[in-house]
PDB file of C-alpha atoms in Angstrom:
ATOM      1  CA  MET A   4      -0.238  -0.127   0.301  1.00 79.00           C
ATOM      2  CA  ILE A   5       2.551   2.679   0.957  1.00 81.00           C
ATOM      3  CA  ALA A   6       4.612   1.608  -2.403  1.00 81.00           C
ATOM      4  CA  LYS A   7       1.782   2.306  -4.219  1.00 88.00           C
ATOM      5  CA  PHE A   8       1.522   5.590  -2.541  1.00 87.00           C
ATOM      6  CA  GLU A   9       4.896   6.570  -3.276  1.00 86.00           C
ATOM      7  CA  ARG A  10       4.472   5.584  -7.352  1.00 87.00           C
ATOM      8  CA  PHE A  11       1.673   7.706  -7.081  1.00 90.00           C
ATOM      9  CA  VAL A  12       3.282  10.384  -5.564  1.00 89.00           C
ATOM     10  CA  MET A  13       6.490  10.084  -7.861  1.00 88.00           C
ATOM     11  CA  GLY A  14       3.981  10.031 -10.841  1.00 90.00           C
ATOM     12  CA  LEU A  15       2.899  13.468  -9.750  1.00 92.00           C
ATOM     13  CA  SER A  16       6.539  14.769  -9.232  1.00 91.00           C
ATOM     14  CA  ARG A  17       7.169  13.604 -12.464  1.00 91.00           C
ATOM     15  CA  ILE A  18       4.241  15.603 -14.254  1.00 94.00           C
ATOM     16  CA  ALA A  19       5.103  18.595 -12.059  1.00 94.00           C
ATOM     17  CA  THR A  20       9.187  18.197 -13.828  1.00 92.00           C
ATOM     18  CA  PHE A  21       7.622  18.203 -17.240  1.00 95.00           C
ATOM     19  CA  ILE A  22       5.145  21.131 -16.774  1.00 95.00           C
ATOM     20  CA  GLY A  23       7.681  23.192 -14.677  1.00 94.00           C
ATOM     21  CA  ALA A  24      10.153  21.884 -18.037  1.00 95.00           C
ATOM     22  CA  ILE A  25       8.149  23.361 -20.233  1.00 97.00           C
ATOM     23  CA  VAL A  26       7.055  26.538 -18.938  1.00 96.00           C
ATOM     24  CA  VAL A  27      10.959  27.347 -18.696  1.00 96.00           C
ATOM     25  CA  VAL A  28      11.034  27.142 -22.268  1.00 97.00           C
ATOM     26  CA  LEU A  29       7.792  29.076 -22.615  1.00 97.00           C
ATOM     27  CA  MET A  30       9.023  31.874 -20.519  1.00 97.00           C
ATOM     28  CA  MET A  31      12.282  32.009 -22.039  1.00 97.00           C
ATOM     29  CA  VAL A  32      10.549  32.473 -25.810  1.00 97.00           C
ATOM     30  CA  HIS A  33       8.276  35.030 -24.073  1.00 96.00           C
ATOM     31  CA  VAL A  34      10.632  36.958 -22.681  1.00 96.00           C
ATOM     32  CA  THR A  35      13.052  36.859 -25.693  1.00 96.00           C
ATOM     33  CA  ALA A  36      10.556  37.875 -27.797  1.00 96.00           C
ATOM     34  CA  ASP A  37       9.801  41.005 -25.850  1.00 95.00           C
ATOM     35  CA  VAL A  38      13.382  41.786 -25.562  1.00 96.00           C
ATOM     36  CA  VAL A  39      13.499  41.130 -30.056  1.00 96.00           C
ATOM     37  CA  SER A  40      10.325  43.325 -29.916  1.00 95.00           C
ATOM     38  CA  LYS A  41      11.100  45.675 -27.832  1.00 93.00           C
ATOM     39  CA  PHE A  42      14.568  46.844 -29.580  1.00 94.00           C
ATOM     40  CA  VAL A  43      13.921  45.666 -32.963  1.00 94.00           C
ATOM     41  CA  PHE A  44      10.368  47.518 -33.502  1.00 93.00           C
ATOM     42  CA  SER A  45      11.000  49.750 -30.484  1.00 92.00           C
ATOM     43  CA  ARG A  46       7.165  48.015 -29.132  1.00 92.00           C
ATOM     44  CA  PRO A  47       7.517  45.269 -26.364  1.00 92.00           C
ATOM     45  CA  LEU A  48       5.227  42.550 -26.041  1.00 93.00           C
ATOM     46  CA  PRO A  49       2.309  43.838 -23.401  1.00 91.00           C
ATOM     47  CA  GLY A  50       1.820  41.901 -20.166  1.00 91.00           C
ATOM     48  CA  THR A  51       5.339  39.885 -20.443  1.00 93.00           C
ATOM     49  CA  THR A  52       6.126  41.263 -16.676  1.00 92.00           C
ATOM     50  CA  ALA A  53       2.265  40.178 -15.330  1.00 93.00           C
ATOM     51  CA  LEU A  54       3.395  36.944 -17.449  1.00 94.00           C
ATOM     52  CA  VAL A  55       6.453  35.824 -16.137  1.00 95.00           C
ATOM     53  CA  SER A  56       5.983  37.324 -12.490  1.00 94.00           C
ATOM     54  CA  ASN A  57       2.528  35.850 -11.969  1.00 94.00           C
ATOM     55  CA  TYR A  58       2.453  32.422 -14.310  1.00 95.00           C
ATOM     56  CA  TYR A  59       6.142  31.164 -15.149  1.00 96.00           C
ATOM     57  CA  MET A  60       7.900  32.016 -11.660  1.00 96.00           C
ATOM     58  CA  VAL A  61       4.884  30.776  -9.679  1.00 96.00           C
ATOM     59  CA  VAL A  62       5.038  27.404 -11.857  1.00 95.00           C
ATOM     60  CA  VAL A  63       8.729  27.223 -11.483  1.00 94.00           C
ATOM     61  CA  THR A  64       9.304  28.059  -7.731  1.00 94.00           C
ATOM     62  CA  PHE A  65       5.990  26.121  -6.524  1.00 95.00           C
ATOM     63  CA  LEU A  66       4.856  23.428  -8.312  1.00 92.00           C
ATOM     64  CA  CYS A  67       8.530  22.176  -8.604  1.00 90.00           C
ATOM     65  CA  LEU A  68       9.047  22.076  -4.542  1.00 91.00           C
ATOM     66  CA  CYS A  69       8.455  18.177  -4.640  1.00 90.00           C
ATOM     67  CA  VAL A  70      10.667  17.462  -7.244  1.00 89.00           C
ATOM     68  CA  VAL A  71      13.582  18.776  -5.299  1.00 88.00           C
ATOM     69  CA  GLU A  72      12.370  17.097  -1.828  1.00 88.00           C
ATOM     70  CA  ALA A  73      11.829  13.492  -4.139  1.00 84.00           C
ATOM     71  CA  ARG A  74      15.774  14.011  -5.098  1.00 82.00           C
ATOM     72  CA  ASN A  75      16.525  15.197  -1.142  1.00 79.00           C
ATOM     73  CA  GLY A  76      17.765  18.567  -2.938  1.00 77.00           C
ATOM     74  CA  HIS A  77      16.476  21.424  -0.470  1.00 77.00           C
ATOM     75  CA  ILE A  78      19.335  22.690   1.873  1.00 74.00           C
ATOM     76  CA  ASP A  79      20.224  21.035   5.142  1.00 72.00           C
ATOM     77  CA  VAL A  80      22.999  22.126   7.394  1.00 70.00           C
ATOM     78  CA  GLU A  81      24.809  19.324   8.533  1.00 72.00           C
ATOM     79  CA  LEU A  82      27.663  21.486  11.171  1.00 75.00           C
ATOM     80  CA  VAL A  83      26.128  19.753  14.140  1.00 78.00           C
ATOM     81  CA  ALA A  84      24.038  17.122  13.206  1.00 75.00           C
ATOM     82  CA  GLU A  85      26.690  14.870  11.265  1.00 78.00           C
ATOM     83  CA  HIS A  86      28.346  14.233  14.475  1.00 83.00           C
ATOM     84  CA  PHE A  87      25.115  13.148  16.449  1.00 84.00           C
ATOM     85  CA  PRO A  88      24.702   8.709  16.092  1.00 87.00           C
ATOM     86  CA  GLN A  89      22.951   7.610  13.101  1.00 83.00           C
ATOM     87  CA  ARG A  90      20.199   6.618  15.077  1.00 87.00           C
ATOM     88  CA  VAL A  91      19.812  10.392  16.311  1.00 86.00           C
ATOM     89  CA  GLN A  92      20.089  11.551  12.799  1.00 83.00           C
ATOM     90  CA  ARG A  93      17.369   9.560  11.701  1.00 85.00           C
ATOM     91  CA  MET A  94      15.173  10.965  14.267  1.00 89.00           C
ATOM     92  CA  LEU A  95      15.729  14.612  13.548  1.00 87.00           C
ATOM     93  CA  THR A  96      14.710  14.378   9.968  1.00 86.00           C
ATOM     94  CA  ALA A  97      12.150  12.354  10.984  1.00 89.00           C
ATOM     95  CA  LEU A  98      11.144  15.424  13.253  1.00 92.00           C
ATOM     96  CA  ALA A  99      11.687  17.605  10.388  1.00 89.00           C
ATOM     97  CA  LEU A 100      10.204  15.688   7.829  1.00 92.00           C
ATOM     98  CA  VAL A 101       6.980  15.978  10.729  1.00 95.00           C
ATOM     99  CA  ILE A 102       7.519  19.388  11.107  1.00 96.00           C
ATOM    100  CA  GLY A 103       7.463  19.818   7.514  1.00 95.00           C
ATOM    101  CA  LEU A 104       4.190  18.282   6.608  1.00 97.00           C
ATOM    102  CA  VAL A 105       2.744  20.830   9.309  1.00 98.00           C
ATOM    103  CA  VAL A 106       3.833  23.575   7.726  1.00 97.00           C
ATOM    104  CA  PHE A 107       3.026  22.792   4.189  1.00 97.00           C
ATOM    105  CA  VAL A 108      -0.254  21.498   4.497  1.00 98.00           C
ATOM    106  CA  ALA A 109      -1.358  24.818   6.850  1.00 98.00           C
ATOM    107  CA  PHE A 110      -0.032  26.436   3.652  1.00 97.00           C
ATOM    108  CA  THR A 111      -1.742  24.792   1.471  1.00 97.00           C
ATOM    109  CA  TRP A 112      -4.762  25.255   3.147  1.00 98.00           C
ATOM    110  CA  LYS A 113      -4.299  29.155   3.793  1.00 98.00           C
ATOM    111  CA  THR A 114      -2.948  29.516   0.188  1.00 97.00           C
ATOM    112  CA  PHE A 115      -6.217  28.128  -1.407  1.00 97.00           C
ATOM    113  CA  SER A 116      -8.301  30.081   0.649  1.00 97.00           C
ATOM    114  CA  VAL A 117      -6.295  33.394  -0.420  1.00 96.00           C
ATOM    115  CA  ALA A 118      -6.720  32.170  -3.984  1.00 97.00           C
ATOM    116  CA  ASN A 119     -10.989  31.572  -3.829  1.00 96.00           C
ATOM    117  CA  ASP A 120     -10.744  35.451  -2.457  1.00 96.00           C
ATOM    118  CA  LYS A 121      -8.584  36.061  -5.271  1.00 96.00           C
ATOM    119  CA  LEU A 122     -10.964  34.309  -7.807  1.00 96.00           C
ATOM    120  CA  SER A 123     -14.235  36.322  -5.878  1.00 94.00           C
ATOM    121  CA  VAL A 124     -12.903  39.449  -6.486  1.00 95.00           C
ATOM    122  CA  GLY A 125     -11.635  38.483 -10.125  1.00 93.00           C
ATOM    123  CA  ALA A 126      -8.082  39.337  -9.465  1.00 91.00           C
ATOM    124  CA  PHE A 127      -6.131  40.927 -12.509  1.00 91.00           C
ATOM    125  CA  GLU A 128      -2.985  43.365 -13.177  1.00 89.00           C
ATOM    126  CA  THR A 129      -2.958  46.276 -15.980  1.00 87.00           C
ATOM    127  CA  GLU A 130       0.521  46.704 -18.282  1.00 86.00           C
ATOM    128  CA  GLN A 131       0.795  48.304 -20.920  1.00 84.00           C
ATOM    129  CA  ARG A 132      -3.305  48.859 -20.707  1.00 86.00           C
ATOM    130  CA  VAL A 133      -3.314  45.226 -21.628  1.00 88.00           C
ATOM    131  CA  LYS A 134      -5.580  43.780 -18.832  1.00 92.00           C
ATOM    132  CA  ILE A 135      -3.886  40.430 -17.130  1.00 92.00           C
ATOM    133  CA  ILE A 136      -6.465  38.265 -15.221  1.00 93.00           C
ATOM    134  CA  THR A 137      -4.074  36.917 -12.574  1.00 93.00           C
ATOM    135  CA  TRP A 138      -6.821  35.213  -9.823  1.00 95.00           C
ATOM    136  CA  PRO A 139      -6.079  31.622 -12.053  1.00 95.00           C
ATOM    137  CA  SER A 140      -2.338  32.177 -10.792  1.00 95.00           C
ATOM    138  CA  TYR A 141      -3.149  32.030  -6.876  1.00 96.00           C
ATOM    139  CA  TYR A 142      -4.410  28.063  -7.521  1.00 97.00           C
ATOM    140  CA  ILE A 143      -0.454  26.971  -8.381  1.00 96.00           C
ATOM    141  CA  VAL A 144       0.569  27.913  -5.092  1.00 97.00           C
ATOM    142  CA  PRO A 145      -1.775  25.473  -3.127  1.00 97.00           C
ATOM    143  CA  VAL A 146      -0.913  23.352  -5.847  1.00 97.00           C
ATOM    144  CA  GLY A 147       2.457  23.069  -5.357  1.00 96.00           C
ATOM    145  CA  THR A 148       2.586  22.911  -1.509  1.00 97.00           C
ATOM    146  CA  GLY A 149      -0.057  20.297  -1.483  1.00 97.00           C
ATOM    147  CA  LEU A 150       2.497  18.131  -3.802  1.00 96.00           C
ATOM    148  CA  MET A 151       5.070  18.947  -1.427  1.00 96.00           C
ATOM    149  CA  ALA A 152       2.913  17.807   1.713  1.00 97.00           C
ATOM    150  CA  LEU A 153       2.445  14.302  -0.102  1.00 95.00           C
ATOM    151  CA  MET A 154       5.553  13.565  -0.963  1.00 93.00           C
ATOM    152  CA  ILE A 155       7.075  14.806   2.723  1.00 93.00           C
ATOM    153  CA  LEU A 156       4.382  12.203   3.827  1.00 94.00           C
ATOM    154  CA  SER A 157       5.182   9.771   1.434  1.00 91.00           C
ATOM    155  CA  LYS A 158       8.519   9.577   3.017  1.00 89.00           C
ATOM    156  CA  LEU A 159       7.220   9.421   6.344  1.00 91.00           C
ATOM    157  CA  LEU A 160       5.200   6.364   5.299  1.00 89.00           C
ATOM    158  CA  GLY A 161       8.057   4.859   3.749  1.00 84.00           C
ATOM    159  CA  ARG A 162      10.641   5.691   6.737  1.00 80.00           C
ATOM    160  CA  ARG A 163      12.978   7.458   4.618  1.00 75.00           C
ATOM    161  CA  PHE A 164      14.730   9.050   7.286  1.00 68.00           C
ATOM    162  CA  ASP A 165      18.431   8.630   5.970  1.00 67.00           C
ATOM    163  CA  LEU A 166      19.295  11.956   3.733  1.00 58.00           C
ATOM    164  CA  LYS A 167      22.676  10.165   2.912  1.00 60.00           C
ATOM    165  CA  ARG A 168      21.137   7.063   1.105  1.00 58.00           C
ATOM    166  CA  GLU A 169      19.489   6.467  -2.236  1.00 59.00           C
ATOM    167  CA  SER A 170      16.261   9.101  -2.847  1.00 62.00           C
ATOM    168  CA  LEU A 171      12.964   8.721  -3.229  1.00 62.00           C
ATOM    169  CA  ALA A 172      13.575   9.459  -6.685  1.00 67.00           C
ATOM    170  CA  GLU A 173      16.469   7.561  -7.177  1.00 72.00           C
ATOM    171  CA  SER A 174      14.915   4.785  -5.951  1.00 67.00           C
ATOM    172  CA  TYR A 175      11.863   5.165  -7.915  1.00 63.00           C
ATOM    173  CA  GLU A 176      13.396   5.144 -10.893  1.00 71.00           C
ATOM    174  CA  ARG A 177      15.860   2.156  -9.985  1.00 67.00           C
ATOM    175  CA  ALA A 178      12.508  -0.138  -9.622  1.00 65.00           C
ATOM    176  CA  ASN A 179      11.587   1.424 -13.022  1.00 68.00           C
ATOM    177  CA  GLU A 180      14.730   0.172 -14.543  1.00 72.00           C
ATOM    178  CA  VAL A 181      14.758  -3.404 -13.127  1.00 65.00           C
ATOM    179  CA  ALA A 182      10.982  -3.362 -13.951  1.00 67.00           C
ATOM    180  CA  THR A 183      11.967  -2.549 -17.818  1.00 73.00           C
ATOM    181  CA  SER A 184      14.807  -4.708 -17.894  1.00 73.00           C
ATOM    182  CA  GLU A 185      12.330  -8.147 -16.680  1.00 72.00           C
ATOM    183  CA  GLU A 186       9.800  -6.973 -19.201  1.00 75.00           C
ATOM    184  CA  ASN A 187      12.863  -6.831 -21.837  1.00 75.00           C
ATOM    185  CA  ARG A 188      14.302 -10.320 -20.732  1.00 77.00           C
ATOM    186  CA  GLU A 189      10.409 -12.054 -20.614  1.00 76.00           C
ATOM    187  CA  ALA A 190      10.018 -10.134 -24.119  1.00 75.00           C
ATOM    188  CA  GLN A 191      13.345 -11.733 -25.587  1.00 79.00           C
ATOM    189  CA  GLU A 192      12.760 -15.538 -23.857  1.00 77.00           C
ATOM    190  CA  LYS A 193       8.859 -15.465 -26.151  1.00 70.00           C
TER     191      LYS A 193
END
């Protein structure tokens, strides 16, 4: 059951990775087009700043939090903790994950409430006399923090408290490689 949940969360993480990569490319194309338009035609693309700051950057920042967590890529300070016994280090990591879960669940709940408020007022920005609707971008934050909470919950349920060893993403990729090699072997035997 826990392994299925971990696979589900890793699947969501892969989707977030794919979306994040597409958004980075779109942002680069959009900003490049804006710069070219500004310097070649003396007319910048209207709404570029609003779109970059309200959509592209929000997706890249919040939607990809769970991807970094799956790879144990968030910053941690080991100055003191690395000198503790392994058992104490694992307990501290478990405690940090529990605190992180509480914080991200609260953050998800609060940002979802803010997003609903922005929807109710129809939040928008005006840039170069162009109205950019921004209320949908407020829903990206609770989705991203919710994914982060799911990733932390997955680590807690799977008792993955040792940050020095294989990350959840690495174990998931290794399991996929084993399954693929077994499928290839079975196909060759037939």
